[in-house]
Coordinates of C-alpha atoms in Angstrom, one line a residue:
Chain U
M92 CA -24.5 -54.7 -43.7
E93 CA -21.2 -53.9 -45.2
K94 CA -18.4 -56.5 -45.1
S95 CA -15.4 -55.5 -43.1
V96 CA -12.0 -55.3 -44.7
S97 CA -10.9 -58.4 -43.0
D98 CA -14.0 -60.3 -44.2
T99 CA -13.2 -59.3 -47.8
F100 CA -9.6 -60.3 -47.4
A101 CA -10.6 -63.7 -45.9
I102 CA -12.9 -64.3 -48.9
R103 CA -10.1 -63.5 -51.3
L104 CA -7.7 -65.8 -49.5
D105 CA -10.2 -68.6 -49.5
S106 CA -11.1 -68.2 -53.1
A107 CA -7.4 -68.2 -54.1
A108 CA -6.9 -71.3 -52.0
A109 CA -9.7 -73.0 -53.9
Q110 CA -8.3 -72.0 -57.2
V111 CA -4.9 -73.3 -56.3
A112 CA -6.2 -76.6 -55.0
A113 CA -8.1 -77.1 -58.3
A114 CA -5.0 -76.3 -60.3
L115 CA -2.9 -78.8 -58.2
E116 CA -5.7 -81.4 -58.6
A117 CA -5.4 -81.0 -62.4
L118 CA -1.6 -81.2 -62.3
L119 CA -1.8 -84.4 -60.4
G120 CA -3.8 -86.5 -62.8
E121 CA -2.8 -90.1 -63.7
A122 CA -2.5 -89.5 -67.4
P123 CA 1.2 -89.2 -68.4
L124 CA 2.2 -85.9 -70.1
D125 CA 4.4 -85.7 -73.3
G126 CA 7.8 -87.1 -72.5
E127 CA 6.5 -89.0 -69.5
I128 CA 6.2 -92.8 -69.6
A129 CA 3.5 -93.5 -67.0
R130 CA 2.4 -92.1 -63.7
P131 CA 2.3 -94.8 -61.0
A132 CA -1.1 -94.5 -59.2
H133 CA 0.3 -95.1 -55.8
L134 CA 2.9 -92.4 -56.1
I135 CA 0.3 -89.9 -57.5
L136 CA -1.9 -90.7 -54.5
A137 CA 0.9 -90.0 -52.1
M138 CA 1.7 -86.7 -53.9
R139 CA -1.9 -85.7 -53.7
H140 CA -2.0 -86.6 -50.0
G141 CA 1.0 -84.2 -49.5
V142 CA -0.5 -81.4 -51.5
L143 CA -4.3 -81.5 -51.3
N144 CA -4.5 -81.0 -47.5
G145 CA -6.5 -77.8 -47.1
G146 CA -3.5 -75.5 -46.6
K147 CA -4.0 -71.7 -46.4
R148 CA -2.0 -71.4 -49.6
L149 CA -0.4 -68.2 -48.5
R150 CA 2.5 -68.4 -50.9
P151 CA 0.4 -69.0 -53.9
F152 CA -1.9 -66.2 -52.8
L153 CA 1.0 -63.8 -52.8
V154 CA 2.0 -64.9 -56.3
I155 CA -1.6 -64.4 -57.5
E156 CA -2.2 -61.0 -55.8
T157 CA 1.2 -59.6 -56.8
A158 CA 0.6 -60.8 -60.4
R159 CA -2.9 -59.2 -60.3
M160 CA -1.6 -55.9 -59.0
L161 CA 1.0 -55.7 -61.8
G162 CA -1.1 -57.0 -64.6
A163 CA 0.3 -60.5 -65.2
P164 CA -1.8 -63.0 -67.1
E165 CA -4.0 -64.8 -64.5
D166 CA -3.8 -68.3 -65.8
A167 CA 0.0 -68.2 -66.0
A168 CA 0.2 -66.7 -62.5
L169 CA -2.0 -69.5 -61.2
R170 CA 0.3 -72.1 -62.6
V171 CA 3.4 -70.5 -61.1
A172 CA 1.5 -70.3 -57.8
A173 CA 0.7 -74.0 -57.9
A174 CA 4.3 -74.8 -58.7
L175 CA 5.4 -72.8 -55.7
E176 CA 2.9 -74.7 -53.5
C177 CA 4.4 -78.0 -54.8
I178 CA 7.8 -76.9 -53.5
H179 CA 6.3 -75.8 -50.1
C180 CA 4.4 -79.1 -49.7
Y181 CA 7.3 -81.3 -50.7
S182 CA 9.4 -79.5 -48.0
L183 CA 6.7 -80.4 -45.5
V184 CA 6.6 -84.0 -46.6
H185 CA 10.3 -84.4 -46.2
D186 CA 10.3 -82.3 -43.0
D187 CA 7.8 -84.6 -41.4
L188 CA 10.0 -87.7 -42.0
P189 CA 11.2 -89.7 -39.0
A190 CA 14.8 -88.6 -39.7
M191 CA 13.8 -85.0 -39.7
D192 CA 11.0 -83.6 -37.4
D193 CA 9.3 -87.0 -37.1
D194 CA 5.7 -85.7 -37.2
D195 CA 2.8 -88.1 -37.5
L196 CA 0.1 -85.5 -38.0
R197 CA -0.3 -82.4 -40.2
R198 CA -3.5 -80.4 -40.2
G199 CA -5.1 -83.3 -38.2
Q200 CA -4.3 -85.8 -41.0
P201 CA -1.6 -88.5 -41.0
T202 CA 1.5 -87.3 -42.7
V203 CA 2.5 -88.9 -45.9
H204 CA 5.0 -91.4 -44.4
I205 CA 2.3 -92.5 -42.0
A206 CA -0.5 -92.7 -44.5
F207 CA 1.9 -94.5 -47.0
D208 CA 5.4 -95.4 -45.9
E209 CA 8.7 -93.7 -45.5
A210 CA 10.1 -94.6 -48.9
T211 CA 7.0 -93.5 -50.7
A212 CA 7.1 -90.2 -48.7
I213 CA 10.7 -89.6 -49.8
L214 CA 9.8 -90.3 -53.5
A215 CA 6.5 -88.2 -53.3
G216 CA 8.6 -85.3 -52.0
D217 CA 11.1 -85.7 -54.8
A218 CA 8.4 -85.9 -57.4
L219 CA 6.6 -82.8 -56.2
L220 CA 9.9 -80.9 -56.2
T221 CA 10.6 -82.0 -59.7
L222 CA 7.0 -81.3 -60.8
A223 CA 7.3 -77.6 -59.8
F224 CA 9.9 -77.1 -62.5
D225 CA 7.9 -79.0 -65.1
V226 CA 4.9 -76.7 -64.4
I227 CA 6.7 -73.4 -64.8
S228 CA 8.8 -74.5 -67.8
A229 CA 5.9 -76.0 -69.8
P230 CA 4.4 -74.0 -72.7
E231 CA 1.0 -74.1 -70.9
T232 CA 2.5 -71.5 -68.5
D233 CA 1.8 -68.9 -71.2
L234 CA 4.5 -66.4 -70.6
P235 CA 7.5 -65.3 -72.7
A236 CA 10.4 -67.8 -72.6
D237 CA 12.6 -65.3 -70.8
A238 CA 10.1 -64.9 -68.0
R239 CA 9.6 -68.6 -67.6
L240 CA 13.3 -69.1 -67.4
R241 CA 13.8 -66.3 -64.9
L242 CA 11.0 -67.9 -62.8
V243 CA 12.7 -71.4 -62.9
N244 CA 16.0 -69.9 -61.9
A245 CA 14.6 -67.7 -59.1
L246 CA 12.6 -70.6 -57.7
S247 CA 15.6 -73.0 -57.8
R248 CA 17.7 -70.4 -55.9
A249 CA 14.9 -69.7 -53.4
A250 CA 14.3 -73.4 -52.8
G251 CA 17.8 -74.9 -52.9
V252 CA 21.0 -75.0 -51.0
G253 CA 21.2 -71.1 -50.8
G254 CA 17.6 -70.8 -49.7
M255 CA 14.9 -73.1 -48.2
V256 CA 16.9 -76.4 -48.1
G257 CA 20.0 -74.6 -46.8
G258 CA 17.8 -73.0 -44.1
Q259 CA 16.6 -76.5 -43.0
A260 CA 20.2 -77.6 -42.8
L261 CA 21.0 -74.6 -40.6
D262 CA 17.9 -75.4 -38.5
L263 CA 19.2 -79.0 -37.9
A264 CA 22.6 -77.6 -36.9
A265 CA 20.9 -75.1 -34.5
E266 CA 19.7 -78.0 -32.4
R267 CA 23.3 -78.7 -31.6
V268 CA 24.9 -75.2 -31.5
S269 CA 22.6 -72.3 -30.7
P270 CA 23.1 -69.6 -33.4
D271 CA 23.5 -65.9 -32.3
E272 CA 21.0 -63.2 -33.5
A273 CA 22.6 -62.9 -36.9
G274 CA 22.5 -66.6 -37.3
I275 CA 18.9 -66.8 -36.3
V276 CA 18.0 -64.1 -38.8
K277 CA 19.9 -65.9 -41.6
L278 CA 18.3 -69.2 -40.8
Q279 CA 14.8 -67.8 -40.8
A280 CA 15.4 -65.7 -44.0
M281 CA 16.4 -69.0 -45.7
K282 CA 14.0 -71.5 -44.2
T283 CA 10.8 -69.5 -44.5
G284 CA 11.7 -66.1 -46.0
A285 CA 13.1 -67.3 -49.3
L286 CA 9.8 -68.8 -50.6
L287 CA 7.8 -65.8 -49.5
R288 CA 10.2 -63.5 -51.2
F289 CA 10.0 -65.6 -54.4
A290 CA 6.2 -65.6 -54.2
C291 CA 6.1 -61.8 -54.5
A292 CA 9.0 -61.6 -57.0
A293 CA 7.2 -64.2 -59.2
G294 CA 4.2 -62.0 -59.7
A295 CA 6.4 -59.2 -61.0
I296 CA 8.5 -61.4 -63.2
A297 CA 5.3 -63.0 -64.7
A298 CA 4.1 -59.4 -65.4
G299 CA 7.3 -58.6 -67.2
C300 CA 8.1 -55.7 -64.9
D301 CA 11.4 -53.9 -65.0
D302 CA 14.1 -54.6 -62.4
A303 CA 13.1 -51.7 -60.1
I304 CA 9.6 -53.1 -59.7
V305 CA 10.8 -56.6 -59.3
A306 CA 13.2 -55.4 -56.6
R307 CA 10.4 -53.4 -54.8
V308 CA 8.0 -56.4 -54.6
T309 CA 10.9 -58.7 -53.7
R310 CA 11.6 -56.3 -50.8
F311 CA 8.0 -56.5 -49.8
G312 CA 8.2 -60.3 -49.8
E313 CA 11.3 -60.1 -47.6
I314 CA 9.6 -57.9 -45.1
I315 CA 6.5 -60.1 -44.8
G316 CA 8.8 -63.1 -44.5
L317 CA 10.4 -61.5 -41.4
A318 CA 6.9 -60.6 -40.1
F319 CA 5.6 -64.1 -40.7
Q320 CA 8.4 -65.6 -38.7
L321 CA 8.2 -63.1 -35.9
A322 CA 4.4 -63.6 -35.7
D323 CA 5.1 -67.4 -35.6
D324 CA 7.6 -67.1 -32.8
L325 CA 5.3 -64.8 -30.8
L326 CA 2.4 -67.3 -31.2
D327 CA 4.6 -70.0 -29.9
V328 CA 5.0 -68.2 -26.6
T329 CA 1.6 -66.4 -26.3
S330 CA -0.9 -68.9 -27.7
D331 CA -2.1 -72.3 -26.7
A332 CA -2.3 -75.6 -28.5
A333 CA -6.1 -75.4 -28.9
T334 CA -5.8 -72.1 -30.9
L335 CA -2.7 -73.1 -32.8
G336 CA -3.9 -76.6 -33.8
K337 CA -0.4 -77.7 -32.9
A338 CA 1.7 -77.8 -29.7
A339 CA 2.6 -74.3 -28.3
G340 CA 5.9 -73.6 -26.5
K341 CA 7.7 -75.9 -28.9
D342 CA 10.6 -73.5 -29.5
A343 CA 11.4 -73.1 -25.8
A344 CA 11.1 -76.8 -25.2
R345 CA 13.6 -77.5 -28.0
G346 CA 15.9 -74.7 -26.7
K347 CA 15.4 -73.1 -30.1
G348 CA 16.6 -69.5 -30.2
T349 CA 14.2 -67.0 -31.8
L350 CA 14.1 -63.2 -31.8
V351 CA 11.3 -63.5 -29.2
S352 CA 13.4 -65.6 -26.8
L353 CA 16.4 -63.2 -27.3
H354 CA 14.5 -59.9 -26.9
G355 CA 11.2 -60.8 -25.2
A356 CA 7.7 -60.5 -26.5
P357 CA 7.2 -56.8 -26.1
V358 CA 10.2 -55.8 -28.2
A359 CA 9.3 -58.5 -30.7
K360 CA 5.8 -56.9 -31.0
Q361 CA 7.3 -53.5 -31.6
K362 CA 9.5 -55.0 -34.3
L363 CA 6.5 -56.6 -35.9
A364 CA 4.6 -53.3 -36.0
A365 CA 7.6 -51.6 -37.6
L366 CA 7.8 -54.3 -40.3
V367 CA 4.1 -53.8 -41.1
D368 CA 4.8 -50.0 -41.4
E369 CA 7.8 -50.7 -43.7
A370 CA 5.7 -53.0 -45.8
E371 CA 3.2 -50.2 -46.2
A372 CA 5.9 -47.8 -47.3
V373 CA 7.3 -50.2 -49.9
L374 CA 3.8 -50.6 -51.3
A375 CA 3.0 -46.9 -51.3
P376 CA 3.9 -46.2 -55.0
F377 CA 1.4 -48.8 -56.2
G378 CA -1.5 -46.9 -54.6
D379 CA -4.9 -48.6 -54.2
A380 CA -3.9 -51.5 -56.4
A381 CA -1.8 -52.7 -53.5
D382 CA -4.7 -52.9 -51.1
T383 CA -4.9 -56.7 -51.0
L384 CA -1.1 -57.0 -50.4
R385 CA -1.4 -54.4 -47.6
Q386 CA -4.1 -56.5 -46.0
A387 CA -1.9 -59.6 -46.5
A388 CA 0.9 -57.9 -44.5
G389 CA -1.6 -57.1 -41.7
F390 CA -3.0 -60.6 -41.8
I391 CA 0.4 -62.2 -41.6
A392 CA 1.4 -60.0 -38.6
T393 CA -1.8 -60.4 -36.6
R394 CA -3.0 -64.0 -37.4
E395 CA -3.9 -66.1 -34.4
K396 CA -2.7 -69.4 -35.8
Chain Z
M257 CA 51.7 -98.6 -81.7
E258 CA 48.2 -97.6 -82.6
K259 CA 45.6 -97.3 -79.9
S260 CA 42.7 -99.7 -80.3
V261 CA 39.2 -98.3 -80.7
S262 CA 38.3 -99.3 -77.2
D263 CA 41.4 -97.5 -75.8
T264 CA 40.4 -94.3 -77.6
F265 CA 36.9 -94.7 -76.3
A266 CA 38.1 -95.3 -72.7
I267 CA 40.3 -92.1 -72.9
R268 CA 37.3 -90.1 -74.2
L269 CA 35.1 -91.4 -71.4
D270 CA 37.7 -90.6 -68.7
S271 CA 38.4 -87.2 -70.1
A272 CA 34.7 -86.3 -70.1
A273 CA 34.4 -87.7 -66.6
A274 CA 37.2 -85.3 -65.5
Q275 CA 35.6 -82.4 -67.2
V276 CA 32.2 -83.1 -65.6
A277 CA 33.8 -83.5 -62.1
A278 CA 35.5 -80.2 -62.5
A279 CA 32.2 -78.6 -63.6
L280 CA 30.4 -80.1 -60.6
E281 CA 33.2 -79.0 -58.3
A282 CA 32.8 -75.4 -59.6
L283 CA 29.0 -75.5 -59.1
L284 CA 29.4 -76.7 -55.5
G285 CA 31.4 -73.8 -54.2
E286 CA 30.5 -72.1 -50.9
A287 CA 29.9 -68.6 -52.3
P288 CA 26.2 -67.8 -52.7
L289 CA 25.0 -67.0 -56.2
D290 CA 22.7 -64.1 -57.1
G291 CA 19.4 -64.6 -55.3
E292 CA 20.9 -67.1 -52.8
I293 CA 21.3 -66.0 -49.2
A294 CA 24.1 -68.3 -48.0
R295 CA 25.4 -71.8 -48.7
P296 CA 25.7 -73.7 -45.4
A297 CA 29.2 -75.4 -45.4
H298 CA 28.0 -78.7 -44.0
L299 CA 25.3 -79.1 -46.6
I300 CA 27.6 -78.2 -49.4
L301 CA 30.1 -80.9 -48.1
A302 CA 27.3 -83.5 -48.1
M303 CA 26.3 -82.5 -51.6
R304 CA 29.9 -82.8 -52.7
H305 CA 30.2 -86.2 -51.1
G306 CA 27.2 -87.4 -53.0
V307 CA 28.5 -86.1 -56.3
L308 CA 32.3 -86.1 -56.4
N309 CA 32.6 -89.8 -56.0
G310 CA 34.5 -90.9 -59.1
G311 CA 31.5 -92.1 -61.0
K312 CA 31.8 -93.2 -64.7
R313 CA 29.6 -90.2 -65.6
L314 CA 28.0 -92.1 -68.4
R315 CA 24.9 -89.9 -68.6
P316 CA 26.9 -86.6 -68.9
F317 CA 29.2 -88.4 -71.4
L318 CA 26.2 -89.0 -73.6
V319 CA 25.1 -85.4 -73.4
I320 CA 28.6 -84.2 -74.3
E321 CA 29.0 -86.6 -77.2
T322 CA 25.6 -86.1 -78.7
A323 CA 26.1 -82.4 -78.4
R324 CA 29.5 -82.7 -80.1
M325 CA 28.1 -84.8 -83.0
L326 CA 25.3 -82.2 -83.6
G327 CA 27.4 -79.1 -83.1
A328 CA 26.1 -77.7 -79.8
P329 CA 28.3 -75.2 -77.9
E330 CA 30.6 -77.2 -75.7
D331 CA 30.4 -75.1 -72.5
A332 CA 26.7 -75.2 -72.5
A333 CA 26.6 -78.9 -73.1
L334 CA 29.0 -79.4 -70.2
R335 CA 26.7 -77.5 -67.9
V336 CA 23.6 -79.5 -69.0
A337 CA 25.7 -82.7 -68.5
A338 CA 26.6 -81.6 -65.0
A339 CA 23.0 -80.8 -64.2
L340 CA 22.0 -84.2 -65.3
E341 CA 24.6 -85.8 -63.1
C342 CA 23.2 -83.8 -60.1
I343 CA 19.9 -85.5 -60.8
H344 CA 21.5 -89.0 -61.1
C345 CA 23.5 -88.5 -57.9
Y346 CA 20.6 -87.1 -55.9
S347 CA 18.7 -90.2 -56.8
L348 CA 21.5 -92.4 -55.5
V349 CA 21.7 -90.5 -52.3
H350 CA 18.0 -90.9 -51.6
D351 CA 18.1 -94.5 -52.9
D352 CA 20.8 -95.4 -50.4
L353 CA 18.7 -94.2 -47.4
P354 CA 17.7 -96.7 -44.7
A355 CA 14.0 -96.4 -45.8
M356 CA 15.0 -97.2 -49.4
D357 CA 17.8 -99.6 -50.3
D358 CA 19.6 -99.1 -47.0
D359 CA 23.2 -99.2 -48.5
D360 CA 26.1 -98.2 -46.4
L361 CA 28.7 -98.1 -49.2
R362 CA 28.8 -96.8 -52.7
R363 CA 32.0 -97.1 -54.8
G364 CA 33.7 -98.3 -51.7
Q365 CA 32.9 -95.0 -49.8
P366 CA 30.4 -94.5 -47.0
T367 CA 27.1 -93.3 -48.4
V368 CA 26.0 -89.8 -47.6
H369 CA 23.7 -90.8 -44.7
I370 CA 26.6 -92.8 -43.2
A371 CA 29.2 -90.1 -43.7
F372 CA 26.8 -87.4 -42.4
D373 CA 23.4 -88.3 -41.1
E374 CA 20.0 -89.3 -42.5
A375 CA 18.5 -85.8 -42.3
T376 CA 21.5 -84.3 -44.0
A377 CA 21.3 -86.9 -46.8
I378 CA 17.7 -86.2 -47.4
L379 CA 18.4 -82.4 -47.7
A380 CA 21.6 -82.9 -49.8
G381 CA 19.5 -85.0 -52.2
D382 CA 16.8 -82.3 -52.3
A383 CA 19.4 -79.6 -52.9
L384 CA 21.2 -81.5 -55.7
L385 CA 17.8 -82.0 -57.4
T386 CA 17.0 -78.3 -57.1
L387 CA 20.5 -77.3 -58.3
A388 CA 20.1 -79.2 -61.6
F389 CA 17.3 -76.8 -62.6
D390 CA 19.3 -73.8 -61.4
V391 CA 22.3 -74.8 -63.6
I392 CA 20.3 -75.3 -66.8
S393 CA 18.1 -72.2 -66.4
A394 CA 21.0 -69.8 -65.5
P395 CA 22.2 -67.4 -68.2
E396 CA 25.7 -69.0 -67.9
T397 CA 24.2 -72.0 -69.8
D398 CA 24.7 -70.0 -73.0
L399 CA 21.8 -71.3 -75.2
P400 CA 18.8 -69.6 -76.5
A401 CA 16.0 -69.2 -73.9
D402 CA 13.8 -71.6 -75.8
A403 CA 16.4 -74.3 -75.8
R404 CA 17.0 -73.9 -72.0
L405 CA 13.3 -74.1 -71.3
R406 CA 12.9 -77.2 -73.4
L407 CA 15.8 -78.8 -71.5
V408 CA 14.3 -77.8 -68.1
N409 CA 11.0 -79.3 -69.1
A410 CA 12.4 -82.5 -70.7
L411 CA 14.6 -83.1 -67.6
S412 CA 11.8 -82.6 -65.2
R413 CA 9.7 -85.1 -67.1
A414 CA 12.5 -87.6 -67.4
A415 CA 13.3 -87.3 -63.7
G416 CA 9.9 -86.9 -62.1
V417 CA 6.7 -88.9 -61.4
G418 CA 6.4 -90.0 -65.0
G419 CA 10.1 -91.0 -65.3
M420 CA 12.9 -91.9 -62.8
V421 CA 11.1 -91.2 -59.5
G422 CA 8.0 -93.0 -60.8
G423 CA 10.2 -96.0 -61.8
Q424 CA 11.6 -96.1 -58.3
A425 CA 8.1 -96.2 -56.9
L426 CA 7.3 -99.1 -59.3
D427 CA 10.5 -100.8 -58.1
L428 CA 9.4 -100.6 -54.5
A429 CA 6.0 -102.0 -55.4
A430 CA 7.7 -104.9 -57.4
E431 CA 9.1 -106.2 -54.1
R432 CA 5.6 -106.9 -53.1
V433 CA 3.9 -108.0 -56.3
S434 CA 6.1 -109.3 -59.1
P435 CA 5.4 -107.4 -62.4
D436 CA 4.8 -109.2 -65.7
E437 CA 7.2 -108.7 -68.6
A438 CA 5.4 -105.5 -69.7
G439 CA 5.6 -104.2 -66.1
I440 CA 9.3 -105.0 -65.9
V441 CA 10.0 -103.2 -69.2
K442 CA 8.0 -100.1 -68.1
L443 CA 9.7 -100.0 -64.7
Q444 CA 13.2 -100.2 -66.2
A445 CA 12.3 -97.7 -68.9
M446 CA 11.3 -95.3 -66.2
K447 CA 13.9 -96.0 -63.5
T448 CA 17.0 -96.1 -65.6
G449 CA 15.9 -95.5 -69.2
A450 CA 14.4 -92.0 -68.8
L451 CA 17.7 -90.3 -67.8
L452 CA 19.7 -92.0 -70.6
R453 CA 17.0 -91.0 -73.1
F454 CA 17.2 -87.4 -71.8
A455 CA 21.0 -87.4 -72.0
C456 CA 20.9 -88.0 -75.8
A457 CA 17.9 -85.8 -76.4
A458 CA 19.7 -83.0 -74.5
G459 CA 22.6 -82.9 -76.9
A460 CA 20.2 -82.4 -79.8
I461 CA 18.1 -79.8 -78.0
A462 CA 21.2 -77.9 -77.0
A463 CA 22.3 -78.0 -80.7
G464 CA 18.9 -76.5 -81.8
C465 CA 18.1 -79.5 -84.0
D466 CA 14.8 -80.0 -85.6
D467 CA 12.2 -82.4 -84.2
A468 CA 13.2 -85.3 -86.5
I469 CA 16.8 -85.2 -85.2
V470 CA 15.8 -84.9 -81.6
A471 CA 13.4 -87.8 -82.1
R472 CA 16.2 -89.9 -83.7
V473 CA 18.8 -89.4 -80.9
T474 CA 16.0 -89.8 -78.3
R475 CA 15.3 -93.2 -79.8
F476 CA 19.1 -94.0 -79.7
G477 CA 19.0 -93.1 -76.0
E478 CA 16.0 -95.3 -75.5
I479 CA 17.7 -98.3 -77.1
I480 CA 20.9 -97.9 -75.1
G481 CA 18.8 -97.6 -72.0
L482 CA 17.3 -101.0 -72.7
A483 CA 20.8 -102.3 -73.5
F484 CA 22.2 -100.8 -70.3
Q485 CA 19.5 -102.5 -68.2
L486 CA 19.8 -105.9 -70.0
A487 CA 23.6 -105.8 -69.5
D488 CA 23.1 -105.0 -65.9
D489 CA 20.7 -107.8 -65.4
L490 CA 23.1 -110.2 -67.2
L491 CA 26.0 -109.1 -65.1
D492 CA 24.0 -109.8 -62.0
V493 CA 23.7 -113.5 -62.9
T494 CA 27.0 -114.0 -64.7
S495 CA 29.6 -112.0 -62.8
D496 CA 30.9 -112.1 -59.2
A497 CA 31.2 -109.5 -56.5
A498 CA 35.0 -109.0 -57.0
T499 CA 34.4 -107.9 -60.6
L500 CA 31.3 -105.9 -60.0
G501 CA 32.5 -104.1 -56.9
K502 CA 29.1 -104.8 -55.4
A503 CA 27.2 -108.0 -54.5
A504 CA 26.2 -110.2 -57.5
G505 CA 23.1 -112.3 -57.6
K506 CA 21.2 -109.5 -55.8
D507 CA 18.2 -109.6 -58.2
A508 CA 17.6 -113.3 -57.7
A509 CA 18.1 -113.0 -53.9
R510 CA 15.4 -110.3 -53.8
G511 CA 13.1 -112.3 -56.1
K512 CA 13.3 -109.3 -58.5
G513 CA 12.0 -110.1 -61.9
T514 CA 14.2 -109.2 -64.9
L515 CA 14.2 -110.1 -68.5
V516 CA 17.1 -112.4 -67.8
S517 CA 15.2 -114.3 -65.1
L518 CA 12.1 -114.5 -67.4
H519 CA 13.9 -115.6 -70.6
G520 CA 17.3 -116.9 -69.5
A521 CA 20.7 -115.5 -70.2
P522 CA 21.1 -116.9 -73.8
V523 CA 18.0 -115.2 -75.0
A524 CA 18.9 -112.0 -73.1
K525 CA 22.2 -112.0 -74.9
Q526 CA 20.6 -112.2 -78.3
K527 CA 18.3 -109.4 -77.4
L528 CA 21.3 -107.3 -76.3
A529 CA 23.0 -107.9 -79.6
A530 CA 19.9 -107.0 -81.5
L531 CA 19.7 -103.7 -79.5
V532 CA 23.3 -102.8 -80.5
D533 CA 22.4 -103.5 -84.1
E534 CA 19.3 -101.3 -83.8
A535 CA 21.4 -98.5 -82.2
E536 CA 23.8 -98.7 -85.2
A537 CA 20.9 -98.4 -87.6
V538 CA 19.5 -95.4 -85.8
L539 CA 22.9 -93.7 -85.9
A540 CA 23.6 -94.5 -89.6
P541 CA 22.4 -91.2 -91.0
F542 CA 25.0 -89.3 -88.9
G543 CA 27.9 -91.2 -90.6
D544 CA 31.4 -91.0 -89.0
A545 CA 30.4 -88.2 -86.7
A546 CA 28.5 -90.8 -84.7
D547 CA 31.5 -93.1 -84.1
T548 CA 31.9 -92.3 -80.4
L549 CA 28.1 -92.8 -79.8
R550 CA 28.5 -96.2 -81.7
Q551 CA 31.3 -97.1 -79.4
A552 CA 29.2 -96.0 -76.4
A553 CA 26.5 -98.5 -77.4
G554 CA 29.1 -101.3 -77.6
F555 CA 30.6 -100.3 -74.3
I556 CA 27.3 -100.3 -72.6
A557 CA 26.4 -103.7 -73.9
T558 CA 29.7 -105.4 -73.2
R559 CA 30.9 -103.7 -70.0
E560 CA 32.0 -106.0 -67.3
K561 CA 31.0 -103.9 -64.3

């Protein structure tokens, strides 16, 4: 019996996740690298707890698949993917802290500050964030110096005050004063969109593509970032806790404005379909080579958790 | 009347501090850079609060003076210096958090989590840490790509799990189980030594020096790191709160082992003098050009707060 497209895609996603987990595992050894003095065992354990937690590894997957489509070296792309996952995971570790979202569980496991303590969770997050830049800038990421530098710079801007961290700050503020539609779009573009956008751009930068190609895959990343968020907001109103593996209806309970709460689910579903079409159009010039990224857009829009 | 050596040195230190503050001020504007989406005003304010606090800027000073001695471009050295200060300041913002040292005041001002709130302080620290890598990797840091990459990598290793953050983790652990002398030396080399070592190495990397020179100034940084810590530990037992501007006797009160508590102040003072001699010897090949760094070693060893 032939495998369906979605089966093939699921296998690819799982296999990339396994590769990324192995790469992260290797990066979080106890032996100090050149220029390091020692790696405290306890802190390494907390970092591993925050990172090796069976995540879907969607962001690294996008790095790997964009890199593959554009012909970037696989090993280097995997390192960049792992670095990006360090950033994503550090943000979750800090987000779960009592002063932030105060979550005790993530993927059914105690969060880092519960499994260790709050101070260790803060430091583990800091260390993961720092490690991301180590990994990309190291000579082992076998790309031309210019490409590595561009990656470091793009990642810092996607992750920092003008990207992910800034989006988290806007999200905190949104609990006090509800943002309007433009405010919601900006918040989401920063909080979740910036890293997805970087993921796709990174593959093109690693492949040494010209600016037009980098801009095209960056746009693809931007579109699937919007789709990811819209799908998330829809799931929050249409799904239940058993399917999601986390509480549903959280946004409404927190009075958190989303495009779904503003326009209703039917309009949001139309927008989502339009985004998938737009993603298709952006990928068209890459032909069949873009098939996995096409499926990724579909997966992001239709996932059930 | 001629100015004394220490007056000249003090003027140089102050003037570098002013330059660094101006550079940080410029880096923490509200206008988003290329690749950033927006810079939330509230988060920028919190970052500025954590950074523009009248610090001595010793680490940036060492970058600037090592760079000057070795002929690195001044503007680039200033940017690297400012990036390093972002790392130092983020570590203070996180260190002051309730889950860490729980300090309400720093330099007589409310700490970031007091002036803003805990969540904002966590995010401001994260954003400052991320910004450091943006600043060094950006094309505005006008150095060859290889030099910028080396700086990014060296800074990430000095600041991360194998350096400063790792040292903070060891410091937390030391409150439960007192480390032996080797443990204290390692903890201090990581927690405070690593950034001072990077500061000196950075000047040489920015100047494009060969490995032997980089190693020599790195060794100088290592020595003054030890001297800095020893002087700090001595001040804690010999000074008073009015002079220090913070509580004295804190180490003993916390049962915190230092080389001073292990060997007594007289032996520690001898060690300190020996370190200053060693610093002199390491600088000898640079002749008069190293005068400011020589004075810096003396300043670090004999400072009264």
